[in-house]
mmCIF file of N, CA and C in Angstrom:
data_model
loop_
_atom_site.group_PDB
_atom_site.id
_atom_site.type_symbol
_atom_site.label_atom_id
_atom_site.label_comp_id
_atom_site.label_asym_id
_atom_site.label_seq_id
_atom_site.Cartn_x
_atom_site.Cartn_y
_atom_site.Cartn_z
ATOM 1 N N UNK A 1 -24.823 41.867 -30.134
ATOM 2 C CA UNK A 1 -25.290 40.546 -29.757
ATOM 3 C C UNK A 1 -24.218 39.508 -30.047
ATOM 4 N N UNK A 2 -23.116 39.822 -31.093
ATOM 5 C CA UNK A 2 -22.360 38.993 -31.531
ATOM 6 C C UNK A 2 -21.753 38.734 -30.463
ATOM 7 N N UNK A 3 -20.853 40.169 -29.745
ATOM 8 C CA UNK A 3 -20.059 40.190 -29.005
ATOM 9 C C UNK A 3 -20.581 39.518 -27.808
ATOM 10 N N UNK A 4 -21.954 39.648 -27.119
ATOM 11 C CA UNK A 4 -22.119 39.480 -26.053
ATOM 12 C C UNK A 4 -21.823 37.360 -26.235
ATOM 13 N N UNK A 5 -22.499 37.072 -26.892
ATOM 14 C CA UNK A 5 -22.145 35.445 -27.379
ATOM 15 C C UNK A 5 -20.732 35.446 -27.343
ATOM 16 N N UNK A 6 -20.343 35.244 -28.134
ATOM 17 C CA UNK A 6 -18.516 35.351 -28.093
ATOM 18 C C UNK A 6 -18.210 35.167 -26.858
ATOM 19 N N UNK A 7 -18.420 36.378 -25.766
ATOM 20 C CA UNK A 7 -17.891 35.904 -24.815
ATOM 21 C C UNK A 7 -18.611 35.208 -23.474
ATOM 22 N N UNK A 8 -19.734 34.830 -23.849
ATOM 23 C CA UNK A 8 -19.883 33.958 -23.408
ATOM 24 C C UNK A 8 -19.417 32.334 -23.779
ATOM 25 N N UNK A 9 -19.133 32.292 -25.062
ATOM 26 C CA UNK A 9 -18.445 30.774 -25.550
ATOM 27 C C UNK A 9 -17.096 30.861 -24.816
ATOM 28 N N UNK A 10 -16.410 31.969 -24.520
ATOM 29 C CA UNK A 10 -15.447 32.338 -24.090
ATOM 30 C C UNK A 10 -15.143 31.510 -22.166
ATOM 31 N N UNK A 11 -15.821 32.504 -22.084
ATOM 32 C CA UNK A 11 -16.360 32.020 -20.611
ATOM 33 C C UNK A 11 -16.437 30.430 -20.272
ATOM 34 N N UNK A 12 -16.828 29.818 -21.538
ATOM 35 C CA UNK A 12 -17.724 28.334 -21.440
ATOM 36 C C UNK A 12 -16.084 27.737 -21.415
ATOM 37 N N UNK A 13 -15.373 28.282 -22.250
ATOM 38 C CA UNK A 13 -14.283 27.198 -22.917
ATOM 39 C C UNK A 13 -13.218 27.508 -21.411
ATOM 40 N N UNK A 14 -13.273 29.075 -20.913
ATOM 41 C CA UNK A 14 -12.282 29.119 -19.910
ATOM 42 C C UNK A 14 -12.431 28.056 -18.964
ATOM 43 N N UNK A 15 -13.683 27.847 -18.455
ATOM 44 C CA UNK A 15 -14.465 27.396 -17.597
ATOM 45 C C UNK A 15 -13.938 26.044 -17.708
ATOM 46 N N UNK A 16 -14.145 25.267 -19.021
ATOM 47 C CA UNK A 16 -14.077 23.851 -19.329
ATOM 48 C C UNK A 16 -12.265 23.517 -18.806
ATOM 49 N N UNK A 17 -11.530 24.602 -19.655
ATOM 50 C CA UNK A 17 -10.407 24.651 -19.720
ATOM 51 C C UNK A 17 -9.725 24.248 -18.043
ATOM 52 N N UNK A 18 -9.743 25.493 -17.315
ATOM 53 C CA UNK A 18 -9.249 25.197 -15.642
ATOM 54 C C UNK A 18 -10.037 24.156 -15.180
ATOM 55 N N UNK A 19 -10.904 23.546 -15.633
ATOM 56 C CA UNK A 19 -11.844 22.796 -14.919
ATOM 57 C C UNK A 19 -10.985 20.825 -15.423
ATOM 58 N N UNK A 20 -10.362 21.185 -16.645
ATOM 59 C CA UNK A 20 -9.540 19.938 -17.112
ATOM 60 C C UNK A 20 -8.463 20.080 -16.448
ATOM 61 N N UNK A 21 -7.477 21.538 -16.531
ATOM 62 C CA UNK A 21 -6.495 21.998 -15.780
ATOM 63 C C UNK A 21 -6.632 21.392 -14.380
ATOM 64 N N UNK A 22 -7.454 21.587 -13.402
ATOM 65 C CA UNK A 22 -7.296 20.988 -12.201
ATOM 66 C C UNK A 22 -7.497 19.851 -11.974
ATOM 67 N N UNK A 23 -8.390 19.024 -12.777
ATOM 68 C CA UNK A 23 -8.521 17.297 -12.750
ATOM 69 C C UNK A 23 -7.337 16.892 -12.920
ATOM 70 N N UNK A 24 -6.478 17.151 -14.220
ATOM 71 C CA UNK A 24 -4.986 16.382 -14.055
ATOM 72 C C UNK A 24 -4.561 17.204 -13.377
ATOM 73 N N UNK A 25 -4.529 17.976 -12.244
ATOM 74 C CA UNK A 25 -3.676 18.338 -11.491
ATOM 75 C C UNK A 25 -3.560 17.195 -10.093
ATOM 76 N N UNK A 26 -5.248 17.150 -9.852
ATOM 77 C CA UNK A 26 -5.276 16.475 -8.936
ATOM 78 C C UNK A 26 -4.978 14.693 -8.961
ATOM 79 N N UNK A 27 -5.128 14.627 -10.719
ATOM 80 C CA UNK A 27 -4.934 12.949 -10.694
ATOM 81 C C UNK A 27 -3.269 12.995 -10.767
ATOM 82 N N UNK A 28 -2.390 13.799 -11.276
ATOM 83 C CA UNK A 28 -1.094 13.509 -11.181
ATOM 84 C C UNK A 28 -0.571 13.490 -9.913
ATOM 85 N N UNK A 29 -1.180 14.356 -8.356
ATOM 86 C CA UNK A 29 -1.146 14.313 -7.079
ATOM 87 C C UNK A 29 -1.479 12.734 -6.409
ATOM 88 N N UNK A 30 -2.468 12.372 -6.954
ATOM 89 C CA UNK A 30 -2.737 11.217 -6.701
ATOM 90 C C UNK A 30 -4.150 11.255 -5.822
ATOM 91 N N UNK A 31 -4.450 11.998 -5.603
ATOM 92 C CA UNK A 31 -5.637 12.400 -5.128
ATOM 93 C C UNK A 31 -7.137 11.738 -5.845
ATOM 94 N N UNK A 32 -7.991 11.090 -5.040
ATOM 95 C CA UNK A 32 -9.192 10.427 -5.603
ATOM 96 C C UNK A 32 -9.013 9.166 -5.338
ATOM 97 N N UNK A 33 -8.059 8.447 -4.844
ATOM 98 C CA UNK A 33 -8.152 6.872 -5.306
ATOM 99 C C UNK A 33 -6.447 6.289 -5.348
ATOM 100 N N UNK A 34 -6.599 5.212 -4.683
ATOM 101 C CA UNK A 34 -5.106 4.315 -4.780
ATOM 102 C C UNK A 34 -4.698 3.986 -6.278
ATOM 103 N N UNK A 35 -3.117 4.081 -6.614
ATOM 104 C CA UNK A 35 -2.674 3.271 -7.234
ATOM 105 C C UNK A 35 -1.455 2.839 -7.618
ATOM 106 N N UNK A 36 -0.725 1.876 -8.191
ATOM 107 C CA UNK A 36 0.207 1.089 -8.120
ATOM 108 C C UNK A 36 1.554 2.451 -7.371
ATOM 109 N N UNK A 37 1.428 3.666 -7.457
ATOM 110 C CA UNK A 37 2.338 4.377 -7.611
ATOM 111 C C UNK A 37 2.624 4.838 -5.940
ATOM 112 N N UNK A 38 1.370 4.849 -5.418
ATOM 113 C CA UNK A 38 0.594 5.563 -3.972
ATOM 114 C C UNK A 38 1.713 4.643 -2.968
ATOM 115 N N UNK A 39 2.472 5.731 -2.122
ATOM 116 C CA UNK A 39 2.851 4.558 -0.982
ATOM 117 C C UNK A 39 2.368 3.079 -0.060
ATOM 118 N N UNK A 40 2.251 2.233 0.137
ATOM 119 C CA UNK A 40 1.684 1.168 0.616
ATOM 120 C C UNK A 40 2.647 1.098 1.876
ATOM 121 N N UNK A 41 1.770 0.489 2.742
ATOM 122 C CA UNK A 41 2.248 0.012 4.019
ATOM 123 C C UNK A 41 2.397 -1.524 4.019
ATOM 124 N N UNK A 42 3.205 -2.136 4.948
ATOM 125 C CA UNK A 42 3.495 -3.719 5.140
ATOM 126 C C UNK A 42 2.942 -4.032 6.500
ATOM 127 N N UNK A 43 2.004 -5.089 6.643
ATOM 128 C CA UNK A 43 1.918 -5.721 7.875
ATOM 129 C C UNK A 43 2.104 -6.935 7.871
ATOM 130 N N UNK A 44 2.996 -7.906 8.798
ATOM 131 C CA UNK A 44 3.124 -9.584 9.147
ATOM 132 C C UNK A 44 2.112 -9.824 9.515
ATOM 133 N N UNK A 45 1.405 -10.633 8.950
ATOM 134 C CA UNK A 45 0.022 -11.417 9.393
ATOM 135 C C UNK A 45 -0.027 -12.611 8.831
ATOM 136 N N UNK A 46 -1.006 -13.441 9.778
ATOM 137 C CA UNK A 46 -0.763 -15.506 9.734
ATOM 138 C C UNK A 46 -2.198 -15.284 8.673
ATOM 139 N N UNK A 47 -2.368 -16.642 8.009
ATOM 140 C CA UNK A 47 -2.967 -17.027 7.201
ATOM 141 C C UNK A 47 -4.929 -16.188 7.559
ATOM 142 N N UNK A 48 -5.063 -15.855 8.213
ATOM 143 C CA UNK A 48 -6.449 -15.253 8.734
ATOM 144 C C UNK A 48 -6.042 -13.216 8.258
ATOM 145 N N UNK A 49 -5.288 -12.855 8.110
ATOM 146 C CA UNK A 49 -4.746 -11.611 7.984
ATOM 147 C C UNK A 49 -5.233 -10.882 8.844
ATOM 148 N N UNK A 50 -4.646 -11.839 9.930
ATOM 149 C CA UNK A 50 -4.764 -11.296 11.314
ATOM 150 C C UNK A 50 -3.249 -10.795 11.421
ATOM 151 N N UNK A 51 -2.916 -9.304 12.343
ATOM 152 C CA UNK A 51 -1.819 -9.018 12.299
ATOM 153 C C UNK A 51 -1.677 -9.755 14.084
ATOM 154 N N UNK A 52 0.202 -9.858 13.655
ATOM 155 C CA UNK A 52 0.944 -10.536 14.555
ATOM 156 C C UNK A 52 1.795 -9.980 14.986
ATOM 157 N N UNK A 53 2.665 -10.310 16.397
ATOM 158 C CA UNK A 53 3.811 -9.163 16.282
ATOM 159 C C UNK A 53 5.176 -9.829 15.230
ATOM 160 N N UNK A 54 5.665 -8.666 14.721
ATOM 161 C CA UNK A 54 6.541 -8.488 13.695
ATOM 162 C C UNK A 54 7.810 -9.913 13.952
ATOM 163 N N UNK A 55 8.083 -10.396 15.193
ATOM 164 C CA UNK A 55 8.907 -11.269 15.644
ATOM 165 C C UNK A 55 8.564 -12.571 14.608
ATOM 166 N N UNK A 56 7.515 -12.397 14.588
ATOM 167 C CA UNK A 56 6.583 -14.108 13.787
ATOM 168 C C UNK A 56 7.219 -13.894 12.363
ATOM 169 N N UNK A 57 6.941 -12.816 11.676
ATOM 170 C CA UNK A 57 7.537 -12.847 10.428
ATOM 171 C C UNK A 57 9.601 -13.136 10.083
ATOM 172 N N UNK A 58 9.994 -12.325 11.401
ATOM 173 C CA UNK A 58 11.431 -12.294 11.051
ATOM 174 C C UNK A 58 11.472 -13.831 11.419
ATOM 175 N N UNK A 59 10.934 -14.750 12.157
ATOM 176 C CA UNK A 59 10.969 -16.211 12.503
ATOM 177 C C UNK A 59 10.587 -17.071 11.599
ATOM 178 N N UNK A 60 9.968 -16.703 10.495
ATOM 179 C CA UNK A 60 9.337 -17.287 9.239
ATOM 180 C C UNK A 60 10.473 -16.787 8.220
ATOM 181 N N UNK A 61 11.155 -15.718 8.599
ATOM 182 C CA UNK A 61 12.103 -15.632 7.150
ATOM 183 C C UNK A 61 13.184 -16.599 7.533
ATOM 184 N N UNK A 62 13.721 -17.051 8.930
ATOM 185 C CA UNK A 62 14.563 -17.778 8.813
ATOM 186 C C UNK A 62 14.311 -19.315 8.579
ATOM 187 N N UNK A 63 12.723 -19.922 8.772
ATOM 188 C CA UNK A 63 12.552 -20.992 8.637
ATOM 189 C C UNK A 63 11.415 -21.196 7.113
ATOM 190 N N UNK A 64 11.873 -20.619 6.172
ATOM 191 C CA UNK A 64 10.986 -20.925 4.766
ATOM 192 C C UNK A 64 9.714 -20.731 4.736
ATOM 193 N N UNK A 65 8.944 -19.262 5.799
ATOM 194 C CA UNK A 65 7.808 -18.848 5.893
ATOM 195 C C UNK A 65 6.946 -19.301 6.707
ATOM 196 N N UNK A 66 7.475 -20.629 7.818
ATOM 197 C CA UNK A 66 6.255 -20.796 8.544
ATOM 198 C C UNK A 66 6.727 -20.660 10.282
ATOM 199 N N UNK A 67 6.495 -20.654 10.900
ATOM 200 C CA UNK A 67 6.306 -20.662 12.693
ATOM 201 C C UNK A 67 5.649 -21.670 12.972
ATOM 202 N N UNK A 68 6.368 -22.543 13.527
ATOM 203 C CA UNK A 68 5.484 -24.020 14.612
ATOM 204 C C UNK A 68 4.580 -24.535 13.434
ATOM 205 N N UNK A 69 4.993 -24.574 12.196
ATOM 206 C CA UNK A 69 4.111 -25.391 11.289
ATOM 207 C C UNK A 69 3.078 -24.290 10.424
ATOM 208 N N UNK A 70 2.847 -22.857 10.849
ATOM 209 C CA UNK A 70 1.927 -22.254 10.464
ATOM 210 C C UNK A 70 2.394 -20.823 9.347
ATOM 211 N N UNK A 71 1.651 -20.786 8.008
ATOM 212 C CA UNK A 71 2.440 -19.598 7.656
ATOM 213 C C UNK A 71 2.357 -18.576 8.215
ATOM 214 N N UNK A 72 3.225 -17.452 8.159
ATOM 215 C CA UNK A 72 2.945 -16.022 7.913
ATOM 216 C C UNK A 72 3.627 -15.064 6.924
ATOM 217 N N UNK A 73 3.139 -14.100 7.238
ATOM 218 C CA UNK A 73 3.140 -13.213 5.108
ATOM 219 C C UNK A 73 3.823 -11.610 5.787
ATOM 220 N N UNK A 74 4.248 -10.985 4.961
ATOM 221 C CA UNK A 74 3.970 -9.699 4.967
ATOM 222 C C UNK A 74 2.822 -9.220 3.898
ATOM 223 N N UNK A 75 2.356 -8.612 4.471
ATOM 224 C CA UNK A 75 1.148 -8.307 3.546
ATOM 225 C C UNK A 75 1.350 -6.832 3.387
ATOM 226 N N UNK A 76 1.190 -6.343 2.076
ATOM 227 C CA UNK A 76 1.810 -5.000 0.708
ATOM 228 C C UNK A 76 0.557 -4.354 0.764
ATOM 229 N N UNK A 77 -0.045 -3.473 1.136
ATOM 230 C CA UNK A 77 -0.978 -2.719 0.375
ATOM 231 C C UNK A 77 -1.778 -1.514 0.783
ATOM 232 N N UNK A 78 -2.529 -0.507 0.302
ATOM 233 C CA UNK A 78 -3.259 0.143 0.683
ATOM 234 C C UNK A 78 -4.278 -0.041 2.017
ATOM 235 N N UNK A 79 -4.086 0.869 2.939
ATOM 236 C CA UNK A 79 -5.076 -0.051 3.887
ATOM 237 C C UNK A 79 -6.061 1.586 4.382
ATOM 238 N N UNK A 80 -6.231 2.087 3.057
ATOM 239 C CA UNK A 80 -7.130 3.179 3.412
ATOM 240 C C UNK A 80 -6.840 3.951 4.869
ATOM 241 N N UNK A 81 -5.711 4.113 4.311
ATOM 242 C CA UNK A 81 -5.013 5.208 5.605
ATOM 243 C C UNK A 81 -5.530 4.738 7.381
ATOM 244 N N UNK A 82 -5.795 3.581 7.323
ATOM 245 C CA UNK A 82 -6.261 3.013 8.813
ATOM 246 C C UNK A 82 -4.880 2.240 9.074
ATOM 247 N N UNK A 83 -4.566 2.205 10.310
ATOM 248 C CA UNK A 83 -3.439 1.648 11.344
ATOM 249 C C UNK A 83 -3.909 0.585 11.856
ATOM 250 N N UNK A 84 -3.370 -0.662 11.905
ATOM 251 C CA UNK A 84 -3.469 -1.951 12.709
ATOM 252 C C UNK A 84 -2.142 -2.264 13.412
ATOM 253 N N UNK A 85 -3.216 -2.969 14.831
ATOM 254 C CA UNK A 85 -2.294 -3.523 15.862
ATOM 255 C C UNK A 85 -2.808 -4.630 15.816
ATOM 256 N N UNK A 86 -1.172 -5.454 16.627
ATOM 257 C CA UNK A 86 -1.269 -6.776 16.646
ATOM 258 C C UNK A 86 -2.724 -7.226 17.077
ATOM 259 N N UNK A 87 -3.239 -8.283 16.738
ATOM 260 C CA UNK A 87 -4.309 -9.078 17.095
ATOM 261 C C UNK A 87 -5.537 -8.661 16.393
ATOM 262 N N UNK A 88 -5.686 -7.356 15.433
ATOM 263 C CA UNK A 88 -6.850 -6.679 14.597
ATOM 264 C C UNK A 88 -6.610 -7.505 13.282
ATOM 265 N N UNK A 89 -7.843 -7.500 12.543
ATOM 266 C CA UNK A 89 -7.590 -8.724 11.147
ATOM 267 C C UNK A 89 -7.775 -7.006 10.413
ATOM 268 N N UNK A 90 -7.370 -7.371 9.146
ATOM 269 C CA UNK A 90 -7.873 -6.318 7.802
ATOM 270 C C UNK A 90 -8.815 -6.823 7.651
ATOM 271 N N UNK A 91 -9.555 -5.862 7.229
ATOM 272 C CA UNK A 91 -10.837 -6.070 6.421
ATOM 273 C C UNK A 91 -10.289 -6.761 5.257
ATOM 274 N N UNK A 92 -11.153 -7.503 4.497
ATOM 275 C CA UNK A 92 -11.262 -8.134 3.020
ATOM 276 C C UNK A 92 -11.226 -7.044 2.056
ATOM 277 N N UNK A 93 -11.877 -5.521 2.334
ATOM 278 C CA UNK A 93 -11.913 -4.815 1.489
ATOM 279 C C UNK A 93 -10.145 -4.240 0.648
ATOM 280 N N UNK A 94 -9.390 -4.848 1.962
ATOM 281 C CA UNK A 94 -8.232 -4.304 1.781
ATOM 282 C C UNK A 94 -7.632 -5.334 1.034
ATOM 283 N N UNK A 95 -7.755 -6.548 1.639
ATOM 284 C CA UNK A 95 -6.947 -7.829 1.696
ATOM 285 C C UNK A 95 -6.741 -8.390 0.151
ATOM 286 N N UNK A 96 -7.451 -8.169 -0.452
ATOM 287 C CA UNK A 96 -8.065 -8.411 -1.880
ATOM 288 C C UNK A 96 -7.062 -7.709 -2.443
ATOM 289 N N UNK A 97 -7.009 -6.593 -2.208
ATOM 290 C CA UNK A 97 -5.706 -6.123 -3.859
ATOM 291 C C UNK A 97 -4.097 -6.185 -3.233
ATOM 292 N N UNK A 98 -4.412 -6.525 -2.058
ATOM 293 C CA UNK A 98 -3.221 -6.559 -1.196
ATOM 294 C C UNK A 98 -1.904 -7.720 -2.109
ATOM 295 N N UNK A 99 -0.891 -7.189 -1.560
ATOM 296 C CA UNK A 99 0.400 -8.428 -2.395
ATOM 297 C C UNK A 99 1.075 -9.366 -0.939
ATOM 298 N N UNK A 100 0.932 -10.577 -0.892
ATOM 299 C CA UNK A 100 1.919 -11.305 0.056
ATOM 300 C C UNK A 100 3.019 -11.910 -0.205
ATOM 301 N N UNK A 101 3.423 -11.776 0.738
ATOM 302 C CA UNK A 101 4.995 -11.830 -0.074
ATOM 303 C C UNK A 101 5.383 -13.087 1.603
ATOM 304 N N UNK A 102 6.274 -14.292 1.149
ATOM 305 C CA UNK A 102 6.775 -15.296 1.791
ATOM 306 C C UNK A 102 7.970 -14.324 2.584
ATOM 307 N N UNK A 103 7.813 -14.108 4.018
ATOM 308 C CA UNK A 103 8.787 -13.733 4.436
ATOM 309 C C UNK A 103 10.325 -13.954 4.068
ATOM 310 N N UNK A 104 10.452 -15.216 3.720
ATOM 311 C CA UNK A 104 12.079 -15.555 3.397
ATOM 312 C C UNK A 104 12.145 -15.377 2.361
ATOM 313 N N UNK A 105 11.591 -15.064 0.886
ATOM 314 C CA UNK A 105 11.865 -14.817 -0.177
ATOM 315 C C UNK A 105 12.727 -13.534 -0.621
ATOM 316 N N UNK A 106 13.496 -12.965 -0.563
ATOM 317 C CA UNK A 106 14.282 -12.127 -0.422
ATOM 318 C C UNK A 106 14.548 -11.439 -1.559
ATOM 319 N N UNK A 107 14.173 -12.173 -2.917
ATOM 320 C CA UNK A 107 14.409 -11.271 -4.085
ATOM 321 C C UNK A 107 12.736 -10.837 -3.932
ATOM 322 N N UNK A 108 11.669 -11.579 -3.700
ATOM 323 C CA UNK A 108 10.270 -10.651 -3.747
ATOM 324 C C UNK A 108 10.680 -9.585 -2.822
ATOM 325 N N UNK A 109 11.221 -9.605 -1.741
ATOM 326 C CA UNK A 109 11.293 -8.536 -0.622
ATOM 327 C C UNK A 109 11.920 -7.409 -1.721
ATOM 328 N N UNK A 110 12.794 -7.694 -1.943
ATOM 329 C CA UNK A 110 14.018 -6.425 -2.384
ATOM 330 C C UNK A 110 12.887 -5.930 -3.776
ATOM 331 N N UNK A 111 12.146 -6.591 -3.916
ATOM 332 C CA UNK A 111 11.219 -6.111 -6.053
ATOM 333 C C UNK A 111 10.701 -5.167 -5.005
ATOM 334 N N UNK A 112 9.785 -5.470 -3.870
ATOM 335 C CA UNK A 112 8.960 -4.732 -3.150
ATOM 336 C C UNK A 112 9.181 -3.288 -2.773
ATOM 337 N N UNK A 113 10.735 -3.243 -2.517
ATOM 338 C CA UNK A 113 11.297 -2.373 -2.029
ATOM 339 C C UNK A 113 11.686 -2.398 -0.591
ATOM 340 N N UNK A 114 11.263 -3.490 0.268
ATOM 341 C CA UNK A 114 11.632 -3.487 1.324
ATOM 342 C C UNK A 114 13.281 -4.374 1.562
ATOM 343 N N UNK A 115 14.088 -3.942 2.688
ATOM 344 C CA UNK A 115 14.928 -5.009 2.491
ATOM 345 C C UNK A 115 14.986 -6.558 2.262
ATOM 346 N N UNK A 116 16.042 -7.320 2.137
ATOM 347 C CA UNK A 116 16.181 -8.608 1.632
ATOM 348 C C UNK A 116 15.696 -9.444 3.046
ATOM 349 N N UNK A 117 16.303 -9.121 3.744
ATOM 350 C CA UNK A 117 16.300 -9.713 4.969
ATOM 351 C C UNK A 117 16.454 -8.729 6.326
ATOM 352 N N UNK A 118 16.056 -9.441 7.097
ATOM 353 C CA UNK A 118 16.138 -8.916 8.671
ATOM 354 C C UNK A 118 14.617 -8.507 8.937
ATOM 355 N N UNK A 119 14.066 -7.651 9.987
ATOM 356 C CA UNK A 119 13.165 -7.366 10.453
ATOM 357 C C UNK A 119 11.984 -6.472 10.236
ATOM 358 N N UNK A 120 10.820 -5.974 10.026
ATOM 359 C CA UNK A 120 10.632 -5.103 9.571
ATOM 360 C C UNK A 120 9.142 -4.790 10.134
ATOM 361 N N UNK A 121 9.099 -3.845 10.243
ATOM 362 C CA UNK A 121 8.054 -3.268 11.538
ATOM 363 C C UNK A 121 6.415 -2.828 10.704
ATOM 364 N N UNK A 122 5.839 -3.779 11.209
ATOM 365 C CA UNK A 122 4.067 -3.415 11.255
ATOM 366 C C UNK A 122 4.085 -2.116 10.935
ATOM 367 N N UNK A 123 3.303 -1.861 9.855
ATOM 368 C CA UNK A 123 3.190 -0.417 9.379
ATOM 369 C C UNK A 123 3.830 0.677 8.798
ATOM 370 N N UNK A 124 5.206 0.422 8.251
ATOM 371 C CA UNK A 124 6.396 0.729 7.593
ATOM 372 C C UNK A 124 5.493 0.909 6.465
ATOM 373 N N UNK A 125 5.886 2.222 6.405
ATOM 374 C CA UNK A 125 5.082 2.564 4.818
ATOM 375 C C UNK A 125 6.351 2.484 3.514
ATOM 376 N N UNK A 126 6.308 1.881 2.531
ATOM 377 C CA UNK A 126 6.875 1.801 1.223
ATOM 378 C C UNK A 126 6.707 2.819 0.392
ATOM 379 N N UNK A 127 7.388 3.525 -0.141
ATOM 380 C CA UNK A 127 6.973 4.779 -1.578
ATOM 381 C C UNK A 127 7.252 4.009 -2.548
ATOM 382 N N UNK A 128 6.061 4.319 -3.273
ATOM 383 C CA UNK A 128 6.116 4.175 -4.680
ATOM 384 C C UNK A 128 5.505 2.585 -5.523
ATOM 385 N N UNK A 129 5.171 1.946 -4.509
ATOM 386 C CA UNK A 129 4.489 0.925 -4.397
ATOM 387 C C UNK A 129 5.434 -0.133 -4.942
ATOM 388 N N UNK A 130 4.762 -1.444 -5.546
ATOM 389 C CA UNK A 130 5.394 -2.603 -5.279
ATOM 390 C C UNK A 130 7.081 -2.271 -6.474
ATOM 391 N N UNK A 131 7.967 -2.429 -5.788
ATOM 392 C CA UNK A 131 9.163 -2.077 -6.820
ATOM 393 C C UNK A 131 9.917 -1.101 -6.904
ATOM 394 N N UNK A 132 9.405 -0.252 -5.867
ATOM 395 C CA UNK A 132 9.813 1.309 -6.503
ATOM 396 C C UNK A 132 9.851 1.790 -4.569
ATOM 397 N N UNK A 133 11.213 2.898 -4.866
ATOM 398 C CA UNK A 133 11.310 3.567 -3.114
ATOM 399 C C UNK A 133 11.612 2.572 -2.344
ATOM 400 N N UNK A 134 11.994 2.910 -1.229
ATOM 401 C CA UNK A 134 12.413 2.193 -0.047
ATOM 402 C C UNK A 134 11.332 2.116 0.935
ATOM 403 N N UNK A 135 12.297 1.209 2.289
ATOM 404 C CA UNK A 135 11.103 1.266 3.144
ATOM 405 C C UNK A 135 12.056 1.941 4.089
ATOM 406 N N UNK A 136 11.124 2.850 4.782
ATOM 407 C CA UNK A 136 11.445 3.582 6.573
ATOM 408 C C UNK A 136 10.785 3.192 7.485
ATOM 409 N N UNK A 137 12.115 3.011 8.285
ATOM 410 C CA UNK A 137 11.739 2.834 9.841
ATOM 411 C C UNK A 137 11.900 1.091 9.960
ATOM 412 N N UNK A 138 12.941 0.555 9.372
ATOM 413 C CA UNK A 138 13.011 -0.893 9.716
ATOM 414 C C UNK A 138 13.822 -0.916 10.319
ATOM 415 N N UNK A 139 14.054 -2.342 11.019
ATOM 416 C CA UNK A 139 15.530 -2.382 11.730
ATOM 417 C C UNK A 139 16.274 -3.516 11.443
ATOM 418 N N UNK A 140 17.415 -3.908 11.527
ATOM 419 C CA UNK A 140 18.052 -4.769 10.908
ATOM 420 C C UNK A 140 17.912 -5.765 12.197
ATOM 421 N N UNK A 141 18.029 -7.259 12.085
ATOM 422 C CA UNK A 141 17.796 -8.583 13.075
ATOM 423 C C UNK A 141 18.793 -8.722 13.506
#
């Protein structure tokens, strides 16, 4: 009877054991949930976080962030793996932990990881989130 107990505590602890084993497996993957570390995407969007085409932002970095009087942003963040085209707003659900960054500001650009200046395309995903990795698929102005 001893034995048969034994290994059942046995059993219990293996059990517990791979069962911790694969949780940090999957939280060091990143799996479950965004965070600061998770690639982020950039979209140019005017004060409504409505996206725009990308032209509006490189036109705001040369004139101190605004177009014809109006701002626009690049906007940093998780967007729950959904794609936007020009003229679609983000949801708020997104918009909220999202980072904006003044197109012409050029040392926020470069913390971000994206370049300092020039152009940079709707949906360019960032690694490593705000600070960290580069960005792909931009093009220079």
């Amino acid at each position: 009877m001893s034995t048969s107990r034994s290994n059942r505590v046995k059993a219990v602890i293996s059990t517990v054991t791979l069962t911790g084993a694969a949780m940090g497996w999957l939280t060091a993957c990143g799996a479950g949930g965004e965070d600061e570390n998770e690639a982020r995407e950039v979209y140019c969007v005017d004060e409504q976080d409505r996206v725009v085409d990308d032209d509006q932002c490189e036109e705001a970095e040369r004139n101190g962030g605004f177009v014809g009087g109006l701002p626009f942003f690049f906007l940093l963040g998780g967007f729950g793996g959904n794609r936007y085209g020009v003229g679609q707003t983000i949801p708020r659900q997104y918009t909220g932990a999202a980072t904006r960054l003044n197109p012409s500001d050029s040392s926020a650009r470069s913390r971000a990881g994206m370049p300092s200046t020039g152009k940079v395309a709707s949906g360019t995903r960032i690694s490593g989130g705000i600070g960290k990795g580069s960005v792909g698929g931009s093009s220079g102005s």
